[in-house]
Short mmCIF file of C-alpha atoms (C1' of nucleotides) in Angstrom, two decimals:
data_model
loop_
_atom_site.label_atom_id
_atom_site.label_comp_id
_atom_site.label_asym_id
_atom_site.label_seq_id
_atom_site.Cartn_x
_atom_site.Cartn_y
_atom_site.Cartn_z
CA UNK A 1 18.69 84.12 29.13
CA UNK A 2 21.85 84.96 27.22
CA UNK A 3 21.90 82.93 24.06
CA UNK A 4 23.67 84.75 21.28
CA UNK A 5 25.18 87.62 23.19
CA UNK A 6 27.62 85.29 24.80
CA UNK A 7 30.25 87.64 23.46
CA UNK A 8 29.63 89.70 26.53
CA UNK A 9 31.73 87.14 28.35
CA UNK A 10 35.35 87.12 27.24
CA UNK A 11 35.60 83.63 28.70
CA UNK A 12 35.17 82.02 25.30
CA UNK A 13 38.29 83.67 23.96
CA UNK A 14 40.42 82.63 26.89
CA UNK A 15 42.96 79.91 26.15
CA UNK A 16 42.45 78.40 29.59
CA UNK A 17 38.77 77.98 28.98
CA UNK A 18 39.30 76.57 25.50
CA UNK A 19 41.82 74.06 26.77
CA UNK A 20 39.48 72.92 29.52
CA UNK A 21 36.70 72.43 27.01
CA UNK A 22 39.02 70.44 24.77
CA UNK A 23 39.76 68.23 27.73
CA UNK A 24 36.01 67.82 28.33
CA UNK A 25 35.54 66.74 24.73
CA UNK A 26 38.47 64.33 24.88
CA UNK A 27 37.12 62.68 28.02
CA UNK A 28 33.63 62.48 26.53
CA UNK A 29 34.93 60.76 23.42
CA UNK A 30 37.00 58.34 25.49
CA UNK A 31 34.07 57.38 27.71
CA UNK A 32 31.75 57.11 24.74
CA UNK A 33 34.04 54.85 22.74
CA UNK A 34 34.96 52.64 25.67
CA UNK A 35 31.34 52.24 26.70
CA UNK A 36 30.47 51.47 23.11
CA UNK A 37 33.06 48.71 23.17
CA UNK A 38 31.79 47.40 26.49
CA UNK A 39 35.07 48.18 28.23
CA UNK A 40 35.26 49.60 31.73
CA UNK A 41 38.39 51.71 31.72
CA UNK A 42 39.06 55.36 32.43
CA UNK A 43 41.71 57.25 30.52
CA UNK A 44 44.14 57.13 33.44
CA UNK A 45 43.61 53.45 33.92
CA UNK A 46 44.28 52.83 30.25
CA UNK A 47 47.44 54.91 30.33
CA UNK A 48 48.62 53.05 33.41
CA UNK A 49 48.05 49.66 31.78
CA UNK A 50 49.94 50.76 28.67
CA UNK A 51 52.91 51.91 30.72
CA UNK A 52 52.99 48.88 33.02
CA UNK A 53 52.81 46.63 29.99
CA UNK A 54 55.69 48.51 28.36
CA UNK A 55 57.80 48.65 31.53
CA UNK A 56 57.19 45.56 33.66
CA UNK A 57 58.19 45.90 37.32
CA UNK A 58 57.99 49.67 37.08
CA UNK A 59 57.45 51.40 40.43
CA UNK A 60 54.57 53.74 41.14
CA UNK A 61 56.60 56.94 41.27
CA UNK A 62 58.23 56.32 37.92
CA UNK A 63 54.88 55.39 36.46
CA UNK A 64 53.53 58.70 37.64
CA UNK A 65 56.38 60.56 35.97
CA UNK A 66 55.87 58.74 32.68
CA UNK A 67 52.16 59.32 32.33
CA UNK A 68 52.25 62.65 34.18
CA UNK A 69 50.15 61.92 37.21
CA UNK A 70 50.63 62.67 40.86
CA UNK A 71 52.05 59.83 42.95
CA UNK A 72 49.02 59.86 45.21
CA UNK A 73 46.66 59.70 42.24
CA UNK A 74 48.55 56.71 40.89
CA UNK A 75 48.10 54.95 44.19
CA UNK A 76 44.32 55.17 43.96
CA UNK A 77 44.29 54.16 40.31
CA UNK A 78 46.41 51.09 41.00
CA UNK A 79 44.15 50.23 43.93
CA UNK A 80 41.19 49.92 41.58
CA UNK A 81 43.11 48.06 38.91
CA UNK A 82 44.43 45.66 41.53
CA UNK A 83 40.95 45.12 42.97
CA UNK A 84 39.86 43.98 39.52
CA UNK A 85 42.84 41.68 39.18
CA UNK A 86 44.21 43.52 36.16
CA UNK A 87 47.45 44.46 37.84
CA UNK A 88 49.56 43.25 40.74
CA UNK A 89 51.83 44.98 43.26
CA UNK A 90 55.12 43.27 44.03
CA UNK A 91 57.32 44.01 47.02
CA UNK A 92 60.83 42.70 46.63
CA UNK A 93 63.18 41.57 49.36
CA UNK A 94 65.81 44.09 48.24
CA UNK A 95 63.82 47.26 48.85
CA UNK A 96 60.58 46.94 50.72
CA UNK A 97 59.61 50.55 50.14
CA UNK A 98 59.06 50.06 46.45
CA UNK A 99 55.83 48.73 44.95
CA UNK A 100 56.69 47.25 41.61
CA UNK A 101 53.85 46.77 39.18
CA UNK A 102 53.02 43.87 36.90
CA UNK A 103 50.18 43.51 34.46
CA UNK A 104 48.14 40.32 34.86
CA UNK A 105 46.96 38.15 31.95
CA UNK A 106 43.45 39.56 32.33
CA UNK A 107 44.97 43.02 32.15
CA UNK A 108 46.86 42.09 29.03
CA UNK A 109 43.68 40.80 27.47
CA UNK A 110 41.71 43.94 28.36
CA UNK A 111 44.55 46.16 27.17
CA UNK A 112 44.59 44.35 23.85
CA UNK A 113 40.92 45.04 23.32
CA UNK A 114 41.30 48.63 24.48
CA UNK A 115 44.11 49.76 22.20
CA UNK A 116 42.11 50.03 18.99
CA UNK A 117 39.36 51.83 20.89
CA UNK A 118 41.80 54.39 22.26
CA UNK A 119 43.22 54.75 18.79
CA UNK A 120 39.79 55.61 17.47
CA UNK A 121 39.35 58.26 20.18
CA UNK A 122 42.53 60.02 19.09
CA UNK A 123 41.43 59.95 15.47
CA UNK A 124 37.99 61.32 16.24
CA UNK A 125 39.47 64.10 18.37
CA UNK A 126 41.36 65.66 15.49
CA UNK A 127 38.85 64.63 12.87
CA UNK A 128 37.48 68.20 12.47
CA UNK A 129 40.94 69.28 11.29
CA UNK A 130 42.64 68.70 7.96
CA UNK A 131 45.88 66.78 7.81
CA UNK A 132 48.16 69.83 7.92
CA UNK A 133 46.01 71.39 10.61
CA UNK A 134 46.42 68.33 12.81
CA UNK A 135 50.16 68.56 12.50
CA UNK A 136 50.01 72.25 13.32
CA UNK A 137 47.83 71.68 16.36
CA UNK A 138 50.15 69.03 17.75
CA UNK A 139 53.24 71.10 17.00
CA UNK A 140 51.86 74.20 18.68
CA UNK A 141 50.66 72.23 21.67
CA UNK A 142 54.05 70.61 21.96
CA UNK A 143 55.70 74.00 21.90
CA UNK A 144 53.65 75.13 24.87
CA UNK A 145 54.28 71.91 26.77
CA UNK A 146 58.01 72.07 26.15
CA UNK A 147 58.13 75.52 27.63
CA UNK A 148 56.26 74.49 30.76
CA UNK A 149 57.44 70.94 31.08
CA UNK A 150 59.03 71.48 34.46
CA UNK A 151 56.15 73.54 35.77
CA UNK A 152 53.48 70.90 35.52
CA UNK A 153 52.04 69.63 38.74
CA UNK A 154 53.43 66.21 37.91
CA UNK A 155 56.35 67.09 35.70
CA UNK A 156 56.70 64.78 32.75
CA UNK A 157 60.12 63.29 32.59
CA UNK A 158 61.74 60.50 30.61
CA UNK A 159 62.57 57.41 32.60
CA UNK A 160 66.33 57.31 32.35
CA UNK A 161 66.90 60.83 33.58
CA UNK A 162 67.24 62.11 37.02
CA UNK B 1 66.32 57.89 16.48
CA UNK B 2 65.37 60.97 18.40
CA UNK B 3 64.01 60.76 21.92
CA UNK B 4 65.04 57.25 22.64
CA UNK B 5 63.53 57.55 26.08
CA UNK B 6 60.03 58.40 25.04
CA UNK B 7 59.87 56.54 21.78
CA UNK B 8 58.77 53.34 23.47
CA UNK B 9 55.49 54.86 24.59
CA UNK B 10 53.29 56.39 21.88
CA UNK B 11 51.40 58.21 24.61
CA UNK B 12 53.31 61.41 23.98
CA UNK B 13 52.01 61.69 20.45
CA UNK B 14 48.40 61.18 21.46
CA UNK B 15 46.22 64.28 21.21
CA UNK B 16 44.23 63.24 24.25
CA UNK B 17 47.36 63.07 26.36
CA UNK B 18 48.66 66.37 25.04
CA UNK B 19 45.38 68.10 25.77
CA UNK B 20 45.32 66.77 29.31
CA UNK B 21 48.85 68.01 29.86
CA UNK B 22 47.90 71.43 28.51
CA UNK B 23 45.07 71.48 31.02
CA UNK B 24 47.53 70.56 33.79
CA UNK B 25 49.78 73.44 32.80
CA UNK B 26 46.87 75.87 32.63
CA UNK B 27 45.71 74.90 36.11
CA UNK B 28 49.25 75.14 37.46
CA UNK B 29 49.67 78.65 36.07
CA UNK B 30 46.30 79.70 37.46
CA UNK B 31 47.06 78.40 40.94
CA UNK B 32 50.55 79.87 40.86
CA UNK B 33 49.41 83.34 39.83
CA UNK B 34 46.47 83.44 42.21
CA UNK B 35 48.61 82.29 45.12
CA UNK B 36 51.18 84.87 44.17
CA UNK B 37 48.50 87.52 44.37
CA UNK B 38 47.27 86.20 47.69
CA UNK B 39 43.86 85.29 46.25
CA UNK B 40 42.00 82.14 47.14
CA UNK B 41 40.05 81.27 44.04
CA UNK B 42 39.94 78.21 41.81
CA UNK B 43 39.43 78.56 38.08
CA UNK B 44 35.81 77.43 38.30
CA UNK B 45 35.09 79.83 41.11
CA UNK B 46 36.58 82.68 39.12
CA UNK B 47 34.55 81.78 36.04
CA UNK B 48 31.40 81.61 38.16
CA UNK B 49 32.03 85.03 39.66
CA UNK B 50 32.64 86.54 36.24
CA UNK B 51 29.38 85.11 34.90
CA UNK B 52 27.27 86.04 37.93
CA UNK B 53 28.68 89.53 37.79
CA UNK B 54 27.84 89.79 34.10
CA UNK B 55 24.37 88.26 34.47
CA UNK B 56 22.88 89.14 37.85
CA UNK B 57 20.03 86.89 39.00
CA UNK B 58 21.21 84.13 36.69
CA UNK B 59 20.06 80.66 37.76
CA UNK B 60 22.43 77.78 38.39
CA UNK B 61 21.51 75.77 35.31
CA UNK B 62 22.05 78.66 32.95
CA UNK B 63 25.29 79.45 34.69
CA UNK B 64 26.39 75.89 34.07
CA UNK B 65 25.59 76.20 30.38
CA UNK B 66 27.51 79.44 30.05
CA UNK B 67 30.72 78.32 31.66
CA UNK B 68 30.31 74.69 30.59
CA UNK B 69 30.05 72.90 33.89
CA UNK B 70 27.72 70.21 35.11
CA UNK B 71 24.73 71.44 37.12
CA UNK B 72 25.76 69.37 40.11
CA UNK B 73 29.29 70.71 40.00
CA UNK B 74 27.93 74.25 39.97
CA UNK B 75 25.94 73.48 43.09
CA UNK B 76 29.05 72.59 45.04
CA UNK B 77 30.99 75.55 43.71
CA UNK B 78 28.24 77.96 44.71
CA UNK B 79 28.09 76.30 48.12
CA UNK B 80 31.68 77.29 48.78
CA UNK B 81 31.33 80.78 47.37
CA UNK B 82 28.21 81.29 49.46
CA UNK B 83 29.95 80.02 52.60
CA UNK B 84 32.55 82.72 52.08
CA UNK B 85 29.89 85.37 51.56
CA UNK B 86 31.04 86.14 48.03
CA UNK B 87 27.74 85.16 46.46
CA UNK B 88 24.12 84.80 47.51
CA UNK B 89 21.30 82.48 46.47
CA UNK B 90 17.88 84.07 46.01
CA UNK B 91 14.60 82.18 45.85
CA UNK B 92 11.77 84.22 44.41
CA UNK B 93 8.07 83.93 45.18
CA UNK B 94 7.28 83.35 41.52
CA UNK B 95 9.22 80.14 41.04
CA UNK B 96 10.61 78.50 44.11
CA UNK B 97 12.51 75.89 42.13
CA UNK B 98 15.00 78.39 40.82
CA UNK B 99 18.08 79.54 42.74
CA UNK B 100 19.01 82.91 41.36
CA UNK B 101 22.53 84.09 42.01
CA UNK B 102 23.82 87.47 43.05
CA UNK B 103 27.38 88.57 43.63
CA UNK B 104 27.99 90.28 46.97
CA UNK B 105 30.11 93.42 47.42
CA UNK B 106 32.95 91.32 48.82
CA UNK B 107 32.67 89.15 45.73
CA UNK B 108 32.81 92.20 43.50
CA UNK B 109 35.91 93.35 45.29
CA UNK B 110 37.64 89.99 45.03
CA UNK B 111 36.63 89.69 41.38
CA UNK B 112 38.14 93.06 40.65
CA UNK B 113 41.45 92.03 42.11
CA UNK B 114 41.30 88.68 40.32
CA UNK B 115 40.69 89.86 36.77
CA UNK B 116 44.21 91.13 36.04
CA UNK B 117 45.65 87.98 37.57
CA UNK B 118 43.53 85.76 35.33
CA UNK B 119 44.53 87.94 32.41
CA UNK B 120 48.15 87.30 33.17
CA UNK B 121 47.54 83.55 33.27
CA UNK B 122 46.10 83.61 29.76
CA UNK B 123 49.04 85.59 28.49
CA UNK B 124 51.58 83.30 30.06
CA UNK B 125 49.83 80.23 28.67
CA UNK B 126 50.40 81.24 25.06
CA UNK B 127 53.64 83.02 25.74
CA UNK B 128 55.77 80.25 24.18
CA UNK B 129 54.02 80.92 20.86
CA UNK B 130 54.51 83.77 18.42
CA UNK B 131 51.62 86.08 17.61
CA UNK B 132 50.50 84.21 14.49
CA UNK B 133 50.97 80.90 16.25
CA UNK B 134 48.66 81.99 19.05
CA UNK B 135 45.97 82.86 16.55
CA UNK B 136 46.46 79.53 14.84
CA UNK B 137 46.25 77.62 18.11
CA UNK B 138 43.02 79.32 19.11
CA UNK B 139 41.53 78.91 15.64
CA UNK B 140 42.34 75.21 15.46
CA UNK B 141 41.07 74.63 18.98
CA UNK B 142 37.88 76.48 18.13
CA UNK B 143 37.41 74.31 15.08
CA UNK B 144 37.54 71.18 17.20
CA UNK B 145 35.19 72.62 19.79
CA UNK B 146 32.69 73.73 17.19
CA UNK B 147 32.52 70.23 15.82
CA UNK B 148 31.92 68.70 19.24
CA UNK B 149 30.02 71.53 20.85
CA UNK B 150 26.96 69.44 21.60
CA UNK B 151 28.93 66.46 22.77
CA UNK B 152 30.37 68.10 25.84
CA UNK B 153 30.37 66.14 29.05
CA UNK B 154 27.78 68.48 30.52
CA UNK B 155 25.19 67.74 27.88
CA UNK B 156 22.71 70.15 29.43
CA UNK B 157 19.93 68.11 27.93
CA UNK B 158 17.38 66.77 30.41
CA UNK B 159 18.43 63.22 29.52
CA UNK B 160 14.92 62.21 30.46
CA UNK B 161 14.67 60.37 27.17
CA UNK B 162 13.46 56.90 27.95
"C1'" DC C 1 67.83 62.00 57.38
"C1'" DA C 2 66.02 60.62 52.50
"C1'" DA C 3 63.09 57.82 49.50
"C1'" DG C 4 58.81 55.42 48.41
"C1'" DA C 5 54.34 54.82 49.49
"C1'" DT C 6 49.94 55.41 52.01
"C1'" DT C 7 46.25 58.04 54.38
"C1'" DG C 8 43.30 61.98 54.97
"C1'" DA C 9 41.32 66.25 53.55
"C1'" DG C 10 39.55 69.25 50.06
"C1'" DT C 11 38.06 70.44 45.29
"C1'" DC C 12 36.47 69.14 40.93
"C1'" DG C 13 33.51 66.56 37.64
"C1'" DT C 14 29.83 63.38 36.38
"C1'" DC C 15 25.81 60.36 37.05
"C1'" DA C 16 21.74 58.39 39.47
"C1'" DA C 17 18.25 59.08 42.69
"C1'" DT C 18 15.35 62.09 45.18
"C1'" DC C 19 12.90 66.23 46.55
"C1'" DT C 20 10.20 70.21 45.73
"C1'" DT C 21 7.74 73.00 42.83
"C1'" DC C 22 5.36 74.12 38.55
"C1'" DG D 1 4.85 64.53 34.33
"C1'" DA D 2 8.56 68.00 33.77
"C1'" DA D 3 11.94 71.51 35.54
"C1'" DG D 4 15.36 73.03 38.88
"C1'" DA D 5 18.05 71.81 42.44
"C1'" DT D 6 20.15 68.82 46.05
"C1'" DT D 7 22.27 64.60 47.88
"C1'" DG D 8 25.06 60.55 47.59
"C1'" DA D 9 28.29 57.90 45.23
"C1'" DC D 10 32.56 57.24 42.69
"C1'" DG D 11 36.76 58.51 40.15
"C1'" DA D 12 40.25 61.79 39.61
"C1'" DC D 13 43.63 65.18 41.21
"C1'" DT D 14 46.53 67.58 44.49
"C1'" DC D 15 48.77 68.65 48.91
"C1'" DA D 16 50.14 67.78 53.71
"C1'" DA D 17 51.13 64.55 57.07
"C1'" DT D 18 52.54 60.05 58.32
"C1'" DC D 19 54.61 55.50 58.09
"C1'" DT D 20 58.14 52.36 56.79
"C1'" DT D 21 62.43 51.26 55.06
"C1'" DG D 22 67.11 52.20 53.58
#
DNA sequence: CAAGATTGAGTCGTCAATCTTC
DNA sequence: GAAGATTGACGACTCAATCTTG
């Protein structure tokens, strides 16, 4: 039973491990806050709704690039949102390959209730840090992401660029 | 107005999003380096091997607590490691509920080859930062984790309450 | 052929239910 | 009943293969 001699494992000092744990905490807070608000939305689903609301008629591939998710993952996420009537796929006459996405009124309504909850999650996440520390954390994180922006599995890219 | 492309979506400034992207990058680097070394190991599998090697005869629950994974997740991970003969489950006469874990010689060998690769991943992850910045990043991350240590998604509490 | 999307397979991560054992 | 583990279910994530359309 190793309790305090956890130092024997260098895992705790490894950035990869720390980042994964941060992600665990972030997800926990998101689930906790959403459940507390009686809202059934995962983090991906929320991000998708935000993006579809901001860019009506966006296609799935572009959506994936914006919120940094794999195209295949997006497909499954949209499936579930569509099943619940929160979102709709549109196939135009011009290009039948493309699935354009539209947020439904019920989706709008749910998104409206979700925004303040998501806002609270972000606040709670950095709550253990002081104001300057929060800025530092975001700046340092951004520096890492900038360096590896094109390496990510689903590279994050602004819409208007190739 | 900087970043006219991304300014429309506040997602990029959200800590939760940034942390998830960091996790994406970390996983990408891990996969890339391991593939480059011709080693078939996921990050969880590597962490499990490290812990089992450090604590022979550790049980699955304790392993989960050490490397911060859900008990059920650990079960599946050990399944795959056991299928490959890298690890072995042992059931003692004293307490037949407990699955104690032992690393096999082939697991030792693979672990030995994997350590320097994992080391390189950690270095590359923080490579975009200067020395002091790396310390700051780890310190700030640790501060967040300390505050939410008991909130982790794998609560490790029996949750039999009620 | 290239682009956009879907399907299938495999791993990860969590929860709920169940089983065995103490 | 409680502890340790397994199974089943579901969402998420990725890749490879496939299908359709341009």
